[in-house]
mmCIF file of C-alpha atoms and ligand atoms in Angstrom:
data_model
loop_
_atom_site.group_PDB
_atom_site.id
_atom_site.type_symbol
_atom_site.label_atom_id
_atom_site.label_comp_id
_atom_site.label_asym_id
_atom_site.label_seq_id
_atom_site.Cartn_x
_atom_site.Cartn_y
_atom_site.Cartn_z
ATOM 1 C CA UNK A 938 38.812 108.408 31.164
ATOM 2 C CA UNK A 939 40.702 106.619 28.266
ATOM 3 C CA UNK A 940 38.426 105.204 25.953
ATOM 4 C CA UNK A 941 39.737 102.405 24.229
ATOM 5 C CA UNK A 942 38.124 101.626 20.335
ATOM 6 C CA UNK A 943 38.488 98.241 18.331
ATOM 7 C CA UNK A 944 36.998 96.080 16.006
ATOM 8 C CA UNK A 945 34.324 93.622 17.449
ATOM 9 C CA UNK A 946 34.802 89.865 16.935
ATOM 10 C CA UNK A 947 32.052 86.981 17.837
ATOM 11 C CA UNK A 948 33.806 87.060 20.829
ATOM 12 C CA UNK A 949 32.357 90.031 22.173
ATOM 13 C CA UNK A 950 28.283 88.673 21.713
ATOM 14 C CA UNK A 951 27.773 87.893 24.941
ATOM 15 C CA UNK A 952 29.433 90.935 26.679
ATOM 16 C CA UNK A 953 27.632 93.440 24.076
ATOM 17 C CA UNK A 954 24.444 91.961 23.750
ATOM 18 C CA UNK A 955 23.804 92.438 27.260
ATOM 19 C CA UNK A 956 25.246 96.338 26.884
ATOM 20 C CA UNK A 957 22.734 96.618 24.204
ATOM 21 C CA UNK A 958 20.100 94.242 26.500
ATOM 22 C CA UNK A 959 20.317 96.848 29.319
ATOM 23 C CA UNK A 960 21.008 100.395 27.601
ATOM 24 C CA UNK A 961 17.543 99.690 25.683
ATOM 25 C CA UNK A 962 15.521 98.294 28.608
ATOM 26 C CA UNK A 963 16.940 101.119 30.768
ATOM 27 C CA UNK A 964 16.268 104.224 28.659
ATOM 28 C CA UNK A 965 12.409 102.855 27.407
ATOM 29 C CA UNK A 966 11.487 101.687 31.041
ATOM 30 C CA UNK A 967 12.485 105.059 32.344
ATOM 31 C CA UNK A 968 9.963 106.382 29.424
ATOM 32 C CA UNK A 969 7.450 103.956 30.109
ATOM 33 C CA UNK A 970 7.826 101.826 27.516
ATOM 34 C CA UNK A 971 8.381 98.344 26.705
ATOM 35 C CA UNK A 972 12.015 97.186 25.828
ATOM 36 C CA UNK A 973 12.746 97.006 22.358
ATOM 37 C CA UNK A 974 14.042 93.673 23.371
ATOM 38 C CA UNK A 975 12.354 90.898 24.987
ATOM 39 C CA UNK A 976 15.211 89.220 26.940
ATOM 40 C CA UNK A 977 19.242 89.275 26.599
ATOM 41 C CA UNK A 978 19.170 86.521 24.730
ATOM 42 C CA UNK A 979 17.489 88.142 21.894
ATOM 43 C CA UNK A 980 20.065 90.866 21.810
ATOM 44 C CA UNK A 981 22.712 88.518 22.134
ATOM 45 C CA UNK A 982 21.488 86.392 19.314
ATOM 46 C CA UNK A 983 21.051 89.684 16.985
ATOM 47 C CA UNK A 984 24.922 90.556 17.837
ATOM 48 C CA UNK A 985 26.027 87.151 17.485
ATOM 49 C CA UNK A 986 24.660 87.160 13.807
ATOM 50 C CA UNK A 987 26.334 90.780 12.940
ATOM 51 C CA UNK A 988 29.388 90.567 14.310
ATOM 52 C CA UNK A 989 29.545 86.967 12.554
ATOM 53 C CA UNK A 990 29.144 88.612 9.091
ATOM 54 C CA UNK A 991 31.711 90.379 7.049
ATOM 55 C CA UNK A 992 28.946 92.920 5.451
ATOM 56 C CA UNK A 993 28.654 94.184 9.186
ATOM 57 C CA UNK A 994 31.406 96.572 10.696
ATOM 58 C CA UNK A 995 31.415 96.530 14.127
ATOM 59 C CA UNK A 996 33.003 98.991 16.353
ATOM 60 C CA UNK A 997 33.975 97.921 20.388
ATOM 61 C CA UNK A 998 34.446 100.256 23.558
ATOM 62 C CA UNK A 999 36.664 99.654 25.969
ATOM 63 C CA UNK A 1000 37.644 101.482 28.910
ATOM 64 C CA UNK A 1001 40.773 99.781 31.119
ATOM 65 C CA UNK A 1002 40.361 96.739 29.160
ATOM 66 C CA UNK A 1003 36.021 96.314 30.727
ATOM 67 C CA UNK A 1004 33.958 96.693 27.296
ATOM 68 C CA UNK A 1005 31.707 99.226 27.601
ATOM 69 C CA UNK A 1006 29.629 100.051 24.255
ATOM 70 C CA UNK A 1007 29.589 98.785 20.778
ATOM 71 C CA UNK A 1008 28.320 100.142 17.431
ATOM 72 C CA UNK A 1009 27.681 98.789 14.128
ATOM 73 C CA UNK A 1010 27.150 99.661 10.400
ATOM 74 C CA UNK A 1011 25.595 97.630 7.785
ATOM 75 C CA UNK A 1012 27.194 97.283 4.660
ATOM 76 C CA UNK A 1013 25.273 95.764 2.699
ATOM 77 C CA UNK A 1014 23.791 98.411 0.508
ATOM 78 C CA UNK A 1015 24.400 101.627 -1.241
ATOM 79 C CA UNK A 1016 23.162 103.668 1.766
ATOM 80 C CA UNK A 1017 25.043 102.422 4.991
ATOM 81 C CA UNK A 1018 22.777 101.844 8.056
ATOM 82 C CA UNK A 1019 24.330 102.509 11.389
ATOM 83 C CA UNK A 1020 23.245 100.707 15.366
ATOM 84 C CA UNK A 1021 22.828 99.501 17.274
ATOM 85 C CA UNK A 1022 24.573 101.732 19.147
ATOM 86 C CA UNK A 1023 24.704 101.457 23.225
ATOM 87 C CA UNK A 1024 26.751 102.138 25.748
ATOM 88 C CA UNK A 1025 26.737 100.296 29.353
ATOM 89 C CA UNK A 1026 24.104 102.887 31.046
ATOM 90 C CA UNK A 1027 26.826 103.139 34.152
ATOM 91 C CA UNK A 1028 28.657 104.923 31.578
ATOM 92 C CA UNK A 1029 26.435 107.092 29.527
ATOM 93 C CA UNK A 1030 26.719 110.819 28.649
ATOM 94 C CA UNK A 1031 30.334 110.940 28.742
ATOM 95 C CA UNK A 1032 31.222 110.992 25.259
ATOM 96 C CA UNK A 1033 31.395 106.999 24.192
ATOM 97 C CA UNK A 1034 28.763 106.995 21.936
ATOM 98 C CA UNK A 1035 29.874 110.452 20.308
ATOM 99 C CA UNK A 1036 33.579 107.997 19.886
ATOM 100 C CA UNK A 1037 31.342 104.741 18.458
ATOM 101 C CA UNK A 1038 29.558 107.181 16.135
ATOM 102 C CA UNK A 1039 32.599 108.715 14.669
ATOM 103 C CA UNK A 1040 34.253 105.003 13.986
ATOM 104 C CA UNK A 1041 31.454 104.233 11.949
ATOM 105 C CA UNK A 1042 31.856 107.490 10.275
ATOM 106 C CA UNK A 1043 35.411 107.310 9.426
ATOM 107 C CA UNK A 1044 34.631 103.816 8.093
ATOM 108 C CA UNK A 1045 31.888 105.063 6.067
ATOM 109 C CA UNK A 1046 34.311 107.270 4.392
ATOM 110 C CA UNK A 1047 36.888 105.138 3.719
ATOM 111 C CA UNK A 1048 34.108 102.768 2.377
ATOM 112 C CA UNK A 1049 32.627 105.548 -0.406
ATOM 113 C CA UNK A 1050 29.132 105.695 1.119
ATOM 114 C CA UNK A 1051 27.446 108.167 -0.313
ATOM 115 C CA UNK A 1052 25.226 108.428 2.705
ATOM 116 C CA UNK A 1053 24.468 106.783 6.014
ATOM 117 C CA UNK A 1054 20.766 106.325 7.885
ATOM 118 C CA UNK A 1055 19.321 105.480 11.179
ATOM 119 C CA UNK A 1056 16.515 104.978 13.042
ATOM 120 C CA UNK A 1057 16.132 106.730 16.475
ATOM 121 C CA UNK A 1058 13.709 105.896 19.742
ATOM 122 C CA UNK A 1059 11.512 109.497 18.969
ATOM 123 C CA UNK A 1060 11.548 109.573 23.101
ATOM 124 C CA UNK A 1061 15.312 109.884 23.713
ATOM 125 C CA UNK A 1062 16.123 113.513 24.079
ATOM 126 C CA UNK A 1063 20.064 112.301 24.394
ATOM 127 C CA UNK A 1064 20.189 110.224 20.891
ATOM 128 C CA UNK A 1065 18.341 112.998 18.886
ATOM 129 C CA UNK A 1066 20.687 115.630 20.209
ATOM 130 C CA UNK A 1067 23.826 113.157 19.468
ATOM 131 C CA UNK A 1068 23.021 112.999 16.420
ATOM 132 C CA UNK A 1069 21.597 116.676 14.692
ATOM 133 C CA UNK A 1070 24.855 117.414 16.290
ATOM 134 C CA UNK A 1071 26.795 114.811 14.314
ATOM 135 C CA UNK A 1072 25.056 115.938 11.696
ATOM 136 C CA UNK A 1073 22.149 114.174 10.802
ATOM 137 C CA UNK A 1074 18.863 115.184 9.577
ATOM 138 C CA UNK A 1075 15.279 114.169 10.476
ATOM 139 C CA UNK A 1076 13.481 113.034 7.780
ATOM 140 C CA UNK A 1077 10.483 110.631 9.416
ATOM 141 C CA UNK A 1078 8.319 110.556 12.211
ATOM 142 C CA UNK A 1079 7.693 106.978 12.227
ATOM 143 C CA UNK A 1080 5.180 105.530 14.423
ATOM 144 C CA UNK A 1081 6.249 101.520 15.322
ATOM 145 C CA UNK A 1082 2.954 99.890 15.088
ATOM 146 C CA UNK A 1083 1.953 96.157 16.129
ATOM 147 C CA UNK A 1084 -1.142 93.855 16.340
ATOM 148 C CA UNK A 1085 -2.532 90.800 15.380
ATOM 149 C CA UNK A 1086 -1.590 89.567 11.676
ATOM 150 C CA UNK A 1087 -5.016 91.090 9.610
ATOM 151 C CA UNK A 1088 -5.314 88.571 7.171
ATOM 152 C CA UNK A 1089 -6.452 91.314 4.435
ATOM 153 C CA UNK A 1090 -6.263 91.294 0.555
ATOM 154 C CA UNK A 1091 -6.526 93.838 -1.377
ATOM 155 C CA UNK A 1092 -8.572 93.380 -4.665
ATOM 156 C CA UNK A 1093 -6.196 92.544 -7.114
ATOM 157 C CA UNK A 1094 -2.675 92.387 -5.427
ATOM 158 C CA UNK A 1095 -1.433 89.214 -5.004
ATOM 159 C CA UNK A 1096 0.935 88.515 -2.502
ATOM 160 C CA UNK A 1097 3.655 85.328 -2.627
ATOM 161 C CA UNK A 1098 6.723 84.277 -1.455
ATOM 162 C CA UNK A 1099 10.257 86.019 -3.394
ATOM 163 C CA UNK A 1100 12.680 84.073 -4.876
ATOM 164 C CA UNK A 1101 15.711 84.635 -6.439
ATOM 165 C CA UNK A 1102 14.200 85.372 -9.791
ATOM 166 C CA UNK A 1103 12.333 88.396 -8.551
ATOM 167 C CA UNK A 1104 15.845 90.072 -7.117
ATOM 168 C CA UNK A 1105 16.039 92.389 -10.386
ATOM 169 C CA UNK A 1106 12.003 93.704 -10.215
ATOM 170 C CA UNK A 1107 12.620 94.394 -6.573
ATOM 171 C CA UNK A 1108 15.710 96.365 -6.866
ATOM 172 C CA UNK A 1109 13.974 98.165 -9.654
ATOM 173 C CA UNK A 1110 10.954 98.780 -7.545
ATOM 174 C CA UNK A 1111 13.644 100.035 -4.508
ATOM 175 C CA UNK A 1112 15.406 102.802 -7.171
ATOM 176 C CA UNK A 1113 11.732 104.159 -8.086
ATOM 177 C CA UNK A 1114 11.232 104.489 -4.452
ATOM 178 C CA UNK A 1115 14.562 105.248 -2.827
ATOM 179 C CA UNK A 1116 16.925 106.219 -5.726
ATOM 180 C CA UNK A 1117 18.648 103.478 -4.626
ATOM 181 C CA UNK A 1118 17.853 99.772 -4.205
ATOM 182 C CA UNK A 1119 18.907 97.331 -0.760
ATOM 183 C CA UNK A 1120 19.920 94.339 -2.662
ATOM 184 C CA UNK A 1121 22.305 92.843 -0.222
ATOM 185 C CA UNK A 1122 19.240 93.218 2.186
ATOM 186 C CA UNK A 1123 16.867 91.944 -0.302
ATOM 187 C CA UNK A 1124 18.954 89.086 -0.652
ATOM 188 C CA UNK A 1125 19.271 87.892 2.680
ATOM 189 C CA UNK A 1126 15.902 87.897 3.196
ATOM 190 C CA UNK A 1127 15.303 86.107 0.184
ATOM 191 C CA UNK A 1128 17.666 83.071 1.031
ATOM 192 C CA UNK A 1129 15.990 82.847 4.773
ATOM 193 C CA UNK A 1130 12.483 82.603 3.040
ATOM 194 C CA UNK A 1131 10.928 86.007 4.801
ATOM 195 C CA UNK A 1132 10.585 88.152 1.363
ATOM 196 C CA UNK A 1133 7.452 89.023 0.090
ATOM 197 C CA UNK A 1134 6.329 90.296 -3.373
ATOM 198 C CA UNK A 1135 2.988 91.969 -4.436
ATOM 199 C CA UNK A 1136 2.126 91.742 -8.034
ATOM 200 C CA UNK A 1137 -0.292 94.076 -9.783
ATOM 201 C CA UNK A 1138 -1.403 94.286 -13.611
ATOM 202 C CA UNK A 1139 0.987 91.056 -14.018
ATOM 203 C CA UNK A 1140 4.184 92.925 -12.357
ATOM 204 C CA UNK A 1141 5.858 93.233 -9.352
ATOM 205 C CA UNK A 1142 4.630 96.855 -7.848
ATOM 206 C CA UNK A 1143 6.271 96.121 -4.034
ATOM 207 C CA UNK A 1144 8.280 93.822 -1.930
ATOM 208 C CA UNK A 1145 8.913 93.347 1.894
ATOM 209 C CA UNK A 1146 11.913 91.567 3.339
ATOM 210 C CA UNK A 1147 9.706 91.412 6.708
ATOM 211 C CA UNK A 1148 6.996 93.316 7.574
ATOM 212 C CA UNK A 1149 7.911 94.119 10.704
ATOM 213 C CA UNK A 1150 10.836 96.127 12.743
ATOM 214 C CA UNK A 1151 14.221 94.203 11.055
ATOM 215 C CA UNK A 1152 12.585 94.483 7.475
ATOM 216 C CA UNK A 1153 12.099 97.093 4.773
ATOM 217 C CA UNK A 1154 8.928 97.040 2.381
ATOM 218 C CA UNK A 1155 8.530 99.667 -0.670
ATOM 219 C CA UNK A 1156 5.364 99.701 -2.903
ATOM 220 C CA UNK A 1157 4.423 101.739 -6.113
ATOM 221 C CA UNK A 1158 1.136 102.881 -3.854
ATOM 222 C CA UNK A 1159 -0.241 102.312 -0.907
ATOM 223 C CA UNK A 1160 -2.232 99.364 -2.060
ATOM 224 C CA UNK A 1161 0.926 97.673 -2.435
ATOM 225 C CA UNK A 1162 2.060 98.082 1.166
ATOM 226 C CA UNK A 1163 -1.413 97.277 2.344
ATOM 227 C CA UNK A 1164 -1.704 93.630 0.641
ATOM 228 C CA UNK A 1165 2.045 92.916 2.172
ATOM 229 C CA UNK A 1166 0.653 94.187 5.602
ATOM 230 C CA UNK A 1167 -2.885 92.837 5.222
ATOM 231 C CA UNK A 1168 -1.091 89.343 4.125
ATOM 232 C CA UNK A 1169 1.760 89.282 7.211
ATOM 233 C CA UNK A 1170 1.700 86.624 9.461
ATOM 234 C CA UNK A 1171 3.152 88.671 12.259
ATOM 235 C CA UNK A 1172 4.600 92.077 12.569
ATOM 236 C CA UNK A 1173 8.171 90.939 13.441
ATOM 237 C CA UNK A 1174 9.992 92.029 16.896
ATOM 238 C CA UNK A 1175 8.431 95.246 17.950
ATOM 239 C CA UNK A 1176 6.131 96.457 15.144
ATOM 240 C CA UNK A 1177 6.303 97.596 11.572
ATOM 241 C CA UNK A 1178 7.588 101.071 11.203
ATOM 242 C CA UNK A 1179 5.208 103.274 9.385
ATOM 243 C CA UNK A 1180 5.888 106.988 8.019
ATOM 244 C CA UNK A 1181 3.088 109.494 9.552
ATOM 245 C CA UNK A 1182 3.566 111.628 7.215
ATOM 246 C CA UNK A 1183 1.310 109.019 5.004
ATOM 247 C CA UNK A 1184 -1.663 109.405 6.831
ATOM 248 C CA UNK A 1185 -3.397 107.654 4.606
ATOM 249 C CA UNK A 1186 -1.494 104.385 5.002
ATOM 250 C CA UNK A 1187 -1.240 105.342 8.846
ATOM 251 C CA UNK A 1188 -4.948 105.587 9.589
ATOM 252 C CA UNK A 1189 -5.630 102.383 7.575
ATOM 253 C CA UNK A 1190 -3.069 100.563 9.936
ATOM 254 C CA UNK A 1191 -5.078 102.068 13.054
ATOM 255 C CA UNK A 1192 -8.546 101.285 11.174
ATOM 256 C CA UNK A 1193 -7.388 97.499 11.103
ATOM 257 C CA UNK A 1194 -6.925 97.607 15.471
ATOM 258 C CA UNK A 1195 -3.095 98.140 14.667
ATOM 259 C CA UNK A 1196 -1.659 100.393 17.997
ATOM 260 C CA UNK A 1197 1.400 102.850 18.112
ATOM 261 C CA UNK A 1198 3.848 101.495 20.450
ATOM 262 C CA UNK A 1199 6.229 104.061 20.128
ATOM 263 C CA UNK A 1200 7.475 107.100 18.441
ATOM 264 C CA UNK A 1201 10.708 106.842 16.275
ATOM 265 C CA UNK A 1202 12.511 109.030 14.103
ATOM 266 C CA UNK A 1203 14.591 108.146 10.478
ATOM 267 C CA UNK A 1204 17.222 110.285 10.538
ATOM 268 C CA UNK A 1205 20.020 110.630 7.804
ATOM 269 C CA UNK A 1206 23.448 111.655 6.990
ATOM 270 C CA UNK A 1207 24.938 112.636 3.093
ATOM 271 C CA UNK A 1208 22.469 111.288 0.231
ATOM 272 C CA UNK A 1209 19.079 111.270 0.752
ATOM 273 C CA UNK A 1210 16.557 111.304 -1.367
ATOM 274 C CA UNK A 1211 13.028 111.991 -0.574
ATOM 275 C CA UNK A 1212 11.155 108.691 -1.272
ATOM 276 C CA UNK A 1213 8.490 108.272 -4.702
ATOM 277 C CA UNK A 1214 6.202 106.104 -3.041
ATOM 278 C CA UNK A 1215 4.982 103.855 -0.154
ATOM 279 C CA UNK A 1216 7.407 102.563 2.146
ATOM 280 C CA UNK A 1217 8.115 100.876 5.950
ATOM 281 C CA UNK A 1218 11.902 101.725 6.884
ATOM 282 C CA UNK A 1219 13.626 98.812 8.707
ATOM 283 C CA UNK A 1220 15.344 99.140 12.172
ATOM 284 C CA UNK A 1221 18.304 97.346 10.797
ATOM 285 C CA UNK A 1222 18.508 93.871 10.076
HETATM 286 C C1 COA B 2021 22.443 106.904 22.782
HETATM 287 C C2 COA B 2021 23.778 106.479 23.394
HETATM 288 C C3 COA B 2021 24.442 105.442 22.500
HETATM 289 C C4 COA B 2021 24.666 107.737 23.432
HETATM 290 O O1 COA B 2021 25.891 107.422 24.032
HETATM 291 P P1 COA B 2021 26.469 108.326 25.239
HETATM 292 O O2 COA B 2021 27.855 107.866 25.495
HETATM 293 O O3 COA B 2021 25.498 108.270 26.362
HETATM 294 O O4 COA B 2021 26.409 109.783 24.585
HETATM 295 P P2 COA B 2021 27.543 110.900 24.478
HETATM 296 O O5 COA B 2021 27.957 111.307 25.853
HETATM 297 O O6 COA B 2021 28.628 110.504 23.552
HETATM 298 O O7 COA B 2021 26.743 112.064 23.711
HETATM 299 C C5 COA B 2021 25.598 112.634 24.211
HETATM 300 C C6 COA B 2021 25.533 114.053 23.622
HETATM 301 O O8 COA B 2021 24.193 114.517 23.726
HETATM 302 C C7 COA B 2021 24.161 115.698 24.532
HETATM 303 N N1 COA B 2021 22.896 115.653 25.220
HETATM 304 C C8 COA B 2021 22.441 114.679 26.070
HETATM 305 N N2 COA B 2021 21.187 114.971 26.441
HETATM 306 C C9 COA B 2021 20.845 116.118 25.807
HETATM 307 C C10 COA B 2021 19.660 116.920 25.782
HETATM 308 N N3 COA B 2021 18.580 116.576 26.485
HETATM 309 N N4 COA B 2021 19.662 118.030 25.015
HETATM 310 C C11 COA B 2021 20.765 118.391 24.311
HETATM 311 N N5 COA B 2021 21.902 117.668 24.297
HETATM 312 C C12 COA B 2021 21.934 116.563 25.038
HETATM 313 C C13 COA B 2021 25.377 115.602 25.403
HETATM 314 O O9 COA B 2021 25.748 116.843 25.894
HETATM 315 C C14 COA B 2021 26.383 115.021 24.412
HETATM 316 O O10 COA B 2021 26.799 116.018 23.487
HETATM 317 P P3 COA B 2021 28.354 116.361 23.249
HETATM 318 O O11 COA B 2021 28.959 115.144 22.614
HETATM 319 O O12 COA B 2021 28.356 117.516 22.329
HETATM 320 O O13 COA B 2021 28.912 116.651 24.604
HETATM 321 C C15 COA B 2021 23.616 105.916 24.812
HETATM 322 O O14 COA B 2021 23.090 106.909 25.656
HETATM 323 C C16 COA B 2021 22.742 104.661 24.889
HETATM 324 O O15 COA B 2021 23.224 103.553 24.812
HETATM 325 N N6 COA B 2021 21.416 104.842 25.085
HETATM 326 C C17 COA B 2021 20.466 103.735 25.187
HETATM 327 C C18 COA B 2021 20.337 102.952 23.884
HETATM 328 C C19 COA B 2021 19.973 103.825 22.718
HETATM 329 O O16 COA B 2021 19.046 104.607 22.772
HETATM 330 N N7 COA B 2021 20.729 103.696 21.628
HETATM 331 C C20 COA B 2021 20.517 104.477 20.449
HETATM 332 C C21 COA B 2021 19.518 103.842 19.570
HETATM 333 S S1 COA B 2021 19.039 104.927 18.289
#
């Protein structure tokens, strides 16, 4: 089997949105869960957008000229983030996505990256094992949560839109947290009006870009990421991702009616440094 790797091109959207349609309905129905899209269209759509902007690096299969996977890594921060990854599942298990993985890789290198994440469906035995072999570690059982909006405050955190002016407190908020910040993220989010700040004592102690499964939130405590929860109008796509390891933020989520829809894990590769406070990873986007 000659597998055939190039660059993606908006071209492709159609072709690997359904790849990525199918290869996610296919493994979660087989688990007994819901797909982590809705309809092809979504996927599509998602694609469209990535391989439509330069800060994404996109990565296409192709065996005998028939496209048969495609993989992505966002540039947009100091820490790369890599996927979707799928391959058409009348292909799987024969070594494509091991080939899409090490593209982004390489590229990752050649890029300086000091380090590259992902987030993993905690129920696939085949993407876990792909990648501890490729070298990742876990670092988070996450548990992707979703429910109706809550419509909580918390006594004096104030939650408003971001805007531009607040870019420099967020980043600084990010480093605390991360040791890094996701300004290119931040940004985005920022000029398509989903970013959130919570201010505390007269300061800016968290941010969200969405709370939900394409957005990242950090917070100085867990107050923080409560008032951007408790003041969401929706939990995005999925569900927000939340860290079990803070139980204490995890069984406020369930005491609010919030339900786990599915296990996932945050796995990493190179830098990582063990977060300083409250924080929702993003899928992706
Ligand atoms: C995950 C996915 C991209 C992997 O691509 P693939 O082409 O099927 O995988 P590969 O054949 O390259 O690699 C699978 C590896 O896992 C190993 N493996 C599979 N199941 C395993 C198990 N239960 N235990 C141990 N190892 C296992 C295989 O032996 C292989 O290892 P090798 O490269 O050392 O031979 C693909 O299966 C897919 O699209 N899945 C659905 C969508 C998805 O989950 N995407 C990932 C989102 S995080």
């Amino acid at each position: 089997m000659d597998i055939k790797l190039r660059s993606g091109t908006p071209a492709d959207a159609e072709i690997c949105g359904r790849i990525c349609y199918n290869a996610f309905k296919t493994i979660s129905e087989a688990h007994g869960f819901a797909p982590d899209f809705p309809t092809s269209e979504v996927a599509i759509s998602l694609l469209t957008r990535m391989l439509g902007n330069p800060k994404f690096y996109s990565v296409v299969a192709e065996i005998d000229g028939r496209i048969v996977g495609s993989n992505f890594l966002d540039e947009r921060n100091t820490i790369a983030g890599v996927g979707p990854i799928t391959v058409d599942p009348t292909v799987q298990n024969r070594a494509i996505g091991r080939h899409l993985m090490d593209a982004v890789h390489e590229r990752a290198a050649e890029r300086n990256f000091a380090g590259v994440r992902l987030i993993q469906a905690g129920f696939h035995t085949r993407s876990l094992s792909l990648y501890a072999k490729l070298g990742y570690e876990v670092r988070e059982h996450l548990a992707c949560m979703q429910g109706k909006p809550l419509g909580i405050s918390i006594e004096g955190h104030v939650v408003r839109a971001a805007t531009e002016a607040d870019l420099e407190d967020c980043n600084r908020m990010c480093r605390e947290v991360h040791g890094h910040d996701r300004s290119g993220e931040l940004q985005d989010a920022i000029a398509r009006g989903s970013a959130t700040v919570v201010e505390h004592d007269g300061r800016i102690t968290g941010y969200g870009t969405i709370i939900g499964f394409f957005g990242h939130a950090v917070g100085e405590t867990n107050k923080d990421v409560k008032a951007l929860i408790g003041a969401a109008k929706e939990f995005a796509g999925p569900g927000l991702l939340l860290p079990t390891r803070n139980g204490e933020l995890f069984r406020w989520c369930l005491s609010k009616g919030l339900r786990v829809t599915q296990p996932m894990t945050l796995m990493s590769r190179g830098l990582y440094n063990e977060p300083a406070g409250a924080f929702l990873p993003s899928i992706l986007y």
